[in-house]
Coordinates of C-alpha atoms in Angstrom, one line a residue:
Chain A
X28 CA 0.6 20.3 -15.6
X29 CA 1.5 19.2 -12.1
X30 CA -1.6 19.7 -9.8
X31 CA 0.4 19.3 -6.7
X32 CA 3.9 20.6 -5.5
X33 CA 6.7 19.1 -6.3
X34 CA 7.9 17.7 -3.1
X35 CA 4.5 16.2 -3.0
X36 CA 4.4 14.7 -6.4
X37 CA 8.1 12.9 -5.2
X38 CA 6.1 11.6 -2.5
X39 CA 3.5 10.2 -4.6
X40 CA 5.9 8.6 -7.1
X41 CA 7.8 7.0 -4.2
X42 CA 4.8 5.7 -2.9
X43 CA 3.9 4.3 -6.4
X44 CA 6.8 2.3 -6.8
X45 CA 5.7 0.3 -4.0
X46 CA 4.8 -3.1 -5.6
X47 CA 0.7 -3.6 -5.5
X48 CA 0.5 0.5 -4.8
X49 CA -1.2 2.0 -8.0
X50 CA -1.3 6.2 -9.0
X51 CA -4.4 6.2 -6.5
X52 CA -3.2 4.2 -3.3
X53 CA 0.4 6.3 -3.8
X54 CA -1.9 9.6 -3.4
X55 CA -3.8 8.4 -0.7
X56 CA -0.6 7.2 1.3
X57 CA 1.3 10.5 0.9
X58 CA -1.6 12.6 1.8
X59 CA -2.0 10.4 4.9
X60 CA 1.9 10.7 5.2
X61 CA 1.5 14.7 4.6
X62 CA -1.6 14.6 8.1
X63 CA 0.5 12.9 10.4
X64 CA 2.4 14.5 13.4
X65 CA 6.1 15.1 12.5
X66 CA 6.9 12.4 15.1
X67 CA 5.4 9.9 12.8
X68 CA 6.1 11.0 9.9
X69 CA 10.3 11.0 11.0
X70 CA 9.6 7.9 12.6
X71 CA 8.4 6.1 9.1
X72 CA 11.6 7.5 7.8
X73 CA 13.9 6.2 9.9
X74 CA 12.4 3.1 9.9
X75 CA 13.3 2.7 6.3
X76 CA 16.8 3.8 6.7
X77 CA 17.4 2.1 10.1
X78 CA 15.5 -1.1 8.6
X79 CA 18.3 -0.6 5.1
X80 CA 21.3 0.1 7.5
X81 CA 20.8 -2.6 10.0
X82 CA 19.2 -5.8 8.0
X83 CA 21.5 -8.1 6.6
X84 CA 21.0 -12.0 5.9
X85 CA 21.7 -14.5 8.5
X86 CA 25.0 -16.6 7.9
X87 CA 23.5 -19.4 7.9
X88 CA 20.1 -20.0 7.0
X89 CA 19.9 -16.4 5.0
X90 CA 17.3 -15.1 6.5
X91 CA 16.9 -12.2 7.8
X92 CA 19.1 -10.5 10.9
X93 CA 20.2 -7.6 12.2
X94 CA 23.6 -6.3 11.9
X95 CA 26.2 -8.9 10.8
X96 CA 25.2 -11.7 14.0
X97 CA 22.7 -14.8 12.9
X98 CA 19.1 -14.4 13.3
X99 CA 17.0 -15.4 16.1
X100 CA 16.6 -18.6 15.0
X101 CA 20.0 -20.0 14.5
X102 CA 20.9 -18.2 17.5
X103 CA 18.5 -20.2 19.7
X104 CA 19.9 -23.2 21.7
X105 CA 16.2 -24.5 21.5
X106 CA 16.0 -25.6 18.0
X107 CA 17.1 -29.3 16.4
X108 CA 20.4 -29.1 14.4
X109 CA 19.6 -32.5 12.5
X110 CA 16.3 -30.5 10.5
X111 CA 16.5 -27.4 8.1
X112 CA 13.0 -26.5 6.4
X113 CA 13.6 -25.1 3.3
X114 CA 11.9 -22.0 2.6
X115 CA 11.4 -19.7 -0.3
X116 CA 11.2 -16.7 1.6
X117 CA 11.3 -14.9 4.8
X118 CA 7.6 -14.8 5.4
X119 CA 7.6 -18.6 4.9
X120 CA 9.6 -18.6 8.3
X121 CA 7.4 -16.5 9.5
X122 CA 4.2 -18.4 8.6
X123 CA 5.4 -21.7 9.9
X124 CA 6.5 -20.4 13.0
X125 CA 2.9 -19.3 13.8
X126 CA 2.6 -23.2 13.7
X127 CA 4.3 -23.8 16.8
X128 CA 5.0 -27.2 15.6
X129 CA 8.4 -26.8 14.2
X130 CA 11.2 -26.7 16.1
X131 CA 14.5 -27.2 13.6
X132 CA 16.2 -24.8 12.0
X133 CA 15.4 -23.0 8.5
X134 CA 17.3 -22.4 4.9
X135 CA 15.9 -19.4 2.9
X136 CA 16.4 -19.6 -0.5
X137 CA 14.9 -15.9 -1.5
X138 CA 13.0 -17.4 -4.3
X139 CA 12.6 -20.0 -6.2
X140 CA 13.5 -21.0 -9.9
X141 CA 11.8 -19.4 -12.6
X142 CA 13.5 -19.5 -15.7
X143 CA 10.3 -17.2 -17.0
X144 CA 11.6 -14.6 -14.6
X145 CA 15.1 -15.2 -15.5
X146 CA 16.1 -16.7 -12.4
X147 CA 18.3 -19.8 -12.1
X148 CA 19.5 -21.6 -9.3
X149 CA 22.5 -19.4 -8.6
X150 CA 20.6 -16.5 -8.0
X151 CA 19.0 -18.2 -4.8
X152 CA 21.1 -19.1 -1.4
X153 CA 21.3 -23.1 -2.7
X154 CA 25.2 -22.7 -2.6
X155 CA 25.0 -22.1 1.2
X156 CA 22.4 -24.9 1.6
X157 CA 24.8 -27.4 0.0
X158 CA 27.2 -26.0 1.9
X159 CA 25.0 -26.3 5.3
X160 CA 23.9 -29.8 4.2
X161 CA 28.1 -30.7 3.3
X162 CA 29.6 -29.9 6.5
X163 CA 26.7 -30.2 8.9
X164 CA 25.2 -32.8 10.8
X165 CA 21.5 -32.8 9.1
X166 CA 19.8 -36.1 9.0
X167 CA 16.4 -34.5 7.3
X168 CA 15.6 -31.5 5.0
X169 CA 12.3 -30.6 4.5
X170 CA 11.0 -28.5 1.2
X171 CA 8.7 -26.3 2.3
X172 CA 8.4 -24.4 -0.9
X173 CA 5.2 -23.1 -2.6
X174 CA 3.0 -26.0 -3.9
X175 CA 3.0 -24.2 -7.4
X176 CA 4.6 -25.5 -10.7
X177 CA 8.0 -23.5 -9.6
X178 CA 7.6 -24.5 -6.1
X179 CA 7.4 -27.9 -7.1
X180 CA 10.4 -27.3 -9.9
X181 CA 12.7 -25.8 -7.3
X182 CA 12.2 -29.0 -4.1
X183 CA 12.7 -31.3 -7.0
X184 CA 15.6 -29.4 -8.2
X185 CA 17.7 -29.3 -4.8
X186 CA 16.4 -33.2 -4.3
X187 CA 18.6 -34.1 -6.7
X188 CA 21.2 -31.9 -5.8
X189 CA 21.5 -33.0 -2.2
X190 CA 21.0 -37.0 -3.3
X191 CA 25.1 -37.2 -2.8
X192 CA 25.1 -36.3 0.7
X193 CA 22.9 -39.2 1.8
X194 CA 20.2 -37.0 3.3
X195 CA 16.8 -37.3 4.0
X196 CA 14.7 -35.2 1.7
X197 CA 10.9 -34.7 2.7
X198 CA 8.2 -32.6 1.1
X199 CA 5.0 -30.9 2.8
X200 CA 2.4 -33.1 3.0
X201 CA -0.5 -32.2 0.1
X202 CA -4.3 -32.7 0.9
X203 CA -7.0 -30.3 1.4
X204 CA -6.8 -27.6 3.8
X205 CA -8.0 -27.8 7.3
X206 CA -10.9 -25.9 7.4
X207 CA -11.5 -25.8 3.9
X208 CA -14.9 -27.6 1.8
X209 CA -14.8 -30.6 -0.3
X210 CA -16.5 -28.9 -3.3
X211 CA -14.4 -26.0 -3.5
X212 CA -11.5 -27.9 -3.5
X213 CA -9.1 -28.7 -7.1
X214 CA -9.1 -31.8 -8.5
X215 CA -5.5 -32.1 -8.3
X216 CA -5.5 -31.6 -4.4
X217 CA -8.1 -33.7 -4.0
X218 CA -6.4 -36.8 -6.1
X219 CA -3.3 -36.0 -3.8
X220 CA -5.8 -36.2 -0.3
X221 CA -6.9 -39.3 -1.5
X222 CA -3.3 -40.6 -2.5
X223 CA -1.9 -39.5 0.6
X224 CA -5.3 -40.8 2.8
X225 CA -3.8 -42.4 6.4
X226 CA -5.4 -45.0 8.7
X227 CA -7.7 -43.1 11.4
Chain B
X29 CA 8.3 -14.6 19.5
X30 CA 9.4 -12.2 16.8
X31 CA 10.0 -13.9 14.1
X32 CA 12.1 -10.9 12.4
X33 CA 14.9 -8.2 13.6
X34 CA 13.6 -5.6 15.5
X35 CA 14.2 -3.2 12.7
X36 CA 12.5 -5.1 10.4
X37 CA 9.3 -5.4 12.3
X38 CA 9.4 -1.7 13.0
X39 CA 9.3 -0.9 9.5
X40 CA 6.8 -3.4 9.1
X41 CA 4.9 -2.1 11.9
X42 CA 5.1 1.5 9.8
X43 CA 3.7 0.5 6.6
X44 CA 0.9 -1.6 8.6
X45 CA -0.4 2.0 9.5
X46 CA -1.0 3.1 6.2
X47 CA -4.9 3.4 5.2
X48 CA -5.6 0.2 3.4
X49 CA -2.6 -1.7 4.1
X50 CA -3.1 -5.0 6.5
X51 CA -0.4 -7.0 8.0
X52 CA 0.2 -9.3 4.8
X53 CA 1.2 -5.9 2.6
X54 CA 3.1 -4.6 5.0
X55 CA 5.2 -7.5 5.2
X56 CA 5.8 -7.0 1.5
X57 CA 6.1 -3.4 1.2
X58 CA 8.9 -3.2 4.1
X59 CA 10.4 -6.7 2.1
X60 CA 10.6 -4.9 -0.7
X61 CA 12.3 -2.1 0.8
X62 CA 14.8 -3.7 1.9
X63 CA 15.4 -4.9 -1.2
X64 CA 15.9 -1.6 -2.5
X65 CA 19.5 0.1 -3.6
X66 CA 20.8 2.1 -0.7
X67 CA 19.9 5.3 -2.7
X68 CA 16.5 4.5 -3.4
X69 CA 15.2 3.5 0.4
X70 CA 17.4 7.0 1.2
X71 CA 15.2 8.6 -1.6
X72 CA 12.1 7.5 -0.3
X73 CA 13.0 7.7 3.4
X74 CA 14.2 11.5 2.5
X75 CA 10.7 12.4 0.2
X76 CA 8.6 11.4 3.6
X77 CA 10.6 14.1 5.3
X78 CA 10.9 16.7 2.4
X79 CA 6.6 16.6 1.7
X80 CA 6.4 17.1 5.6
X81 CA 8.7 19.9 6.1
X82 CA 8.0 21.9 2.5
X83 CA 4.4 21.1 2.2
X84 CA 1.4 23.5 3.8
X85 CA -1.9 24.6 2.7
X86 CA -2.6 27.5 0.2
X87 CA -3.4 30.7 2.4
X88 CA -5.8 31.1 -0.6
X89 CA -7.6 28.1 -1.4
X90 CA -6.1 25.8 1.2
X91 CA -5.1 23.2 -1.3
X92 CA -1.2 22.0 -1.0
X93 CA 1.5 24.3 -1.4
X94 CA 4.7 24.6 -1.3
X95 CA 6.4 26.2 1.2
X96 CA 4.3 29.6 2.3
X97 CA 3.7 31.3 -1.0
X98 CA 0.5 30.1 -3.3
X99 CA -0.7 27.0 -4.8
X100 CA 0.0 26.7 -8.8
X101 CA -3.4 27.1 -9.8
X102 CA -3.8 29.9 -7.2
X103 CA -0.5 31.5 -8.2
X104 CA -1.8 31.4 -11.8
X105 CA -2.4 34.6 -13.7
X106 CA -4.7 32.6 -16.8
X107 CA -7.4 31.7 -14.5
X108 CA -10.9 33.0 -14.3
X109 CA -11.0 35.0 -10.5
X110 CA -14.8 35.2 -10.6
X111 CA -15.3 31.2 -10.3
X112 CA -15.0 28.9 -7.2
X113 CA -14.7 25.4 -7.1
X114 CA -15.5 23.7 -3.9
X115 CA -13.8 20.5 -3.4
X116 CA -13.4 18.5 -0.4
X117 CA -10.4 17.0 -1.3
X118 CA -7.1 17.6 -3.1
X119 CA -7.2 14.7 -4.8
X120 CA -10.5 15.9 -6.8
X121 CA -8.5 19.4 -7.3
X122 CA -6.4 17.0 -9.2
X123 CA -9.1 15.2 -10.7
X124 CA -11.4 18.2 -12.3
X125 CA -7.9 19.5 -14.2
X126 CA -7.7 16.5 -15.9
X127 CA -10.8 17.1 -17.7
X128 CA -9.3 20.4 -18.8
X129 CA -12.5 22.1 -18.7
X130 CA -12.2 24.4 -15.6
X131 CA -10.4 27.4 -15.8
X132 CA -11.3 29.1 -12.1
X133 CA -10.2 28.9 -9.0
X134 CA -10.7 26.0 -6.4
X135 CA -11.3 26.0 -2.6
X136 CA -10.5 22.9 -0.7
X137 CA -12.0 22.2 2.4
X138 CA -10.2 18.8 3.6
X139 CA -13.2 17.1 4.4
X140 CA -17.1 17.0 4.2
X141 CA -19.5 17.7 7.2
X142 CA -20.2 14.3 9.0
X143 CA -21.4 14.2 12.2
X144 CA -21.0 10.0 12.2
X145 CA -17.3 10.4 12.0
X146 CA -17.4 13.9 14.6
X147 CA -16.7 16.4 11.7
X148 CA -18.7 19.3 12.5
X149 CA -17.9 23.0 9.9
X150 CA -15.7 24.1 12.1
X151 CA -13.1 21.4 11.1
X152 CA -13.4 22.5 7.4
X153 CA -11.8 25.0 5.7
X154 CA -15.6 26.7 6.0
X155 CA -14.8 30.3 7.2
X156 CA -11.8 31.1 4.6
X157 CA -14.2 29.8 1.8
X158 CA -16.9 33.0 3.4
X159 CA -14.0 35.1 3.8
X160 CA -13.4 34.5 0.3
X161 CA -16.5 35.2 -0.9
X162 CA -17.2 38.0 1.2
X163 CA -14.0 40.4 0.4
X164 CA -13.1 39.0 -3.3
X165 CA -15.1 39.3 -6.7
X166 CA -16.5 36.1 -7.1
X167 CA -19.9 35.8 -9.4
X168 CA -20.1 32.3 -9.1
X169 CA -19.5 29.3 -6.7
X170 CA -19.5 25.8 -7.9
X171 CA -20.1 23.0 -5.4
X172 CA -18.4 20.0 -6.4
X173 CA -18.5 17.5 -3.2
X174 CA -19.3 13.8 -3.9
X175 CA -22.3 13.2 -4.7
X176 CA -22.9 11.5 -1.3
X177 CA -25.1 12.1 1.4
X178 CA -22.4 14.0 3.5
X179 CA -21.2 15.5 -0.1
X180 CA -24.7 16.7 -0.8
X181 CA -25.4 17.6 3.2
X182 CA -21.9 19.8 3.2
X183 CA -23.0 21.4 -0.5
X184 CA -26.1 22.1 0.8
X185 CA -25.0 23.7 4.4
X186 CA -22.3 26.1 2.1
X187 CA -25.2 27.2 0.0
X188 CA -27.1 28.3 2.5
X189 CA -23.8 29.7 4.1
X190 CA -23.4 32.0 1.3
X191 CA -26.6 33.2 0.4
X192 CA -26.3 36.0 2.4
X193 CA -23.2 37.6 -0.4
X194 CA -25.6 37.7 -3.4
X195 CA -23.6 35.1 -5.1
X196 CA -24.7 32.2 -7.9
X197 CA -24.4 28.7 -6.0
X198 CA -24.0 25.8 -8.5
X199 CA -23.9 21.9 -8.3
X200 CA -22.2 20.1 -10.4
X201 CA -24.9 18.3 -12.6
X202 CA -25.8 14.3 -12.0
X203 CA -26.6 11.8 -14.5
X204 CA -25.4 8.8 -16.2
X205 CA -21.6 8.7 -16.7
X206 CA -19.9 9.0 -20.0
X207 CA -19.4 5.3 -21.3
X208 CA -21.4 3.6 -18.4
X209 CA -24.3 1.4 -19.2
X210 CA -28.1 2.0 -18.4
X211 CA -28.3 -1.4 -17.6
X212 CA -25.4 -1.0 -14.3
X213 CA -27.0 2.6 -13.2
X214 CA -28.7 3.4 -10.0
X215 CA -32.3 4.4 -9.8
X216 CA -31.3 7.4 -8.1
X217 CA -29.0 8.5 -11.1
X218 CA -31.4 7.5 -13.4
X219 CA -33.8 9.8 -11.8
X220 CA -31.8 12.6 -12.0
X221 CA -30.6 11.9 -15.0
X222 CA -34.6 12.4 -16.3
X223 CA -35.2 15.4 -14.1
X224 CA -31.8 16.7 -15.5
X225 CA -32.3 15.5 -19.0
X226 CA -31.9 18.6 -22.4
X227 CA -32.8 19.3 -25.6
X228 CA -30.8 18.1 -28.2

């Protein structure tokens, strides 16, 4: 038996596809959907459709951007031409913007290789960073994707595919995080501080 | 800077004011919208407008309904009239027909008494609960609130409430739950569960 109406009960299920959103958070979303003003309520759904209608990836670094014009970031006149960070995902951008210390351009692959997920190198945006890296006039590419085993797979991966271009590949520096304690830090961070210790 | 379309970070800006959903989520919940099939984000963007517009409160037992007519279980010709479950939420409506052991009616009052967070009686769904009592045929009323302070404090406000109409007010009993371990158990629940304890 359904305790709730139906429309409700669509409500809930739609909220419990949401990835990380169990049977309970989807109820307690669509209630809180159910006691807001209808203002907000239309407003949430036309976010969704306006965000579905109007977001499209970037021409060139395939992030995202609205309608079919290139994202803020290639857009900008501010940014170096001769860097592209390479990025798993969007959020990446994001997160090393808050940085303020970068000020090249970026390559979003949307993911990263994981043949235990079943995805291979032509389900990410590499073919349009070859393509950037071919007929552009980049002296350095950074890999700036996760530090984790398919993080590491993925840099080493498009490495050795740009090696015929005569590029300069870099990787994120490893070491312990700024902030962080000694003793709570992994041993394998902790042998690459030490192998990557600098003169003070 | 915004580090994302405007549409994007609208939608963002939508999930982040869900209850229990922080900037990082919302990031992932709108990301994975947009990576939904056109249908789908229209499906979900359409159920946040159908619950709104077809959902209301049970004239009976102010519960959810559909459209104006009566809730399910309030529609329902197999249930006991003489029994009245208070709830505060929903959600526990919900919850007590999953043990498929009640078979009366529910009242649902959206909400316990709490003066910390400015909810005095009159934003409950008090006076169609005394209504209720008052004009119908009901031999018993069963107060099922959390058993929190502002569950017991609310139980305990109703009961006094409807002394007045001759009618048996019950708690719902405390002890140790099914399959839980001594060990883990509160002293107050262990107290009661003494107090409460019967002959086998």
């Amino acid at each position: 038996m359904e305790y709730f109406p139906p429309a409700l009960e669509t409500l809930i299920e739609q909220f419990a596809r949401l990835p990380g959103v169990g049977k309970k958070s989807a109820q307690r979303l669509a209630f809180f959907v159910l006691g807001l003003p209808d203002d907000d309520a239309q407003a949430f759904s036309d976010a969704i459709l306006d965000a579905k209608k109007s977001i499209s990836l970037c021409p060139v670094c395939c992030s995202f951007t609205e309608g079919e014009g290139l994202c803020p970031i290639c857009a900008s006149s501010k940014r170096d031409d001769a860097t592209v960070c390479v990025v798993a995902d969007p959020k990446d951008v994001a997160a090393l913007e808050r940085s303020r210390e970068y000020i090249g351009r970026y390559h979003v692959l949307h993911g990263v290789i994981s043949p235990m997920n079943h995805v291979g190198p032509d389900d990410l945006h590499i073919k349009e960073l070859v393509e950037r890296v071919a007929t552009g006039n980049i002296a350095e590419v950074i890999m700036a994707t996760n530090p984790t085993t398919e993080g590491e797979a993925t840099a080493m991966y498009l490495s050795r595919l740009l090696k015929p271009f005569n590029v300069k590949v870099t990787r994120l520096a490893y070491g312990v995080p700024v902030g962080g304690q000694l003793e709570f830090a992994d041993d394998a961070t902790l042998t690459r501080a030490l192998e990557g210790r600098r003169e003070m």
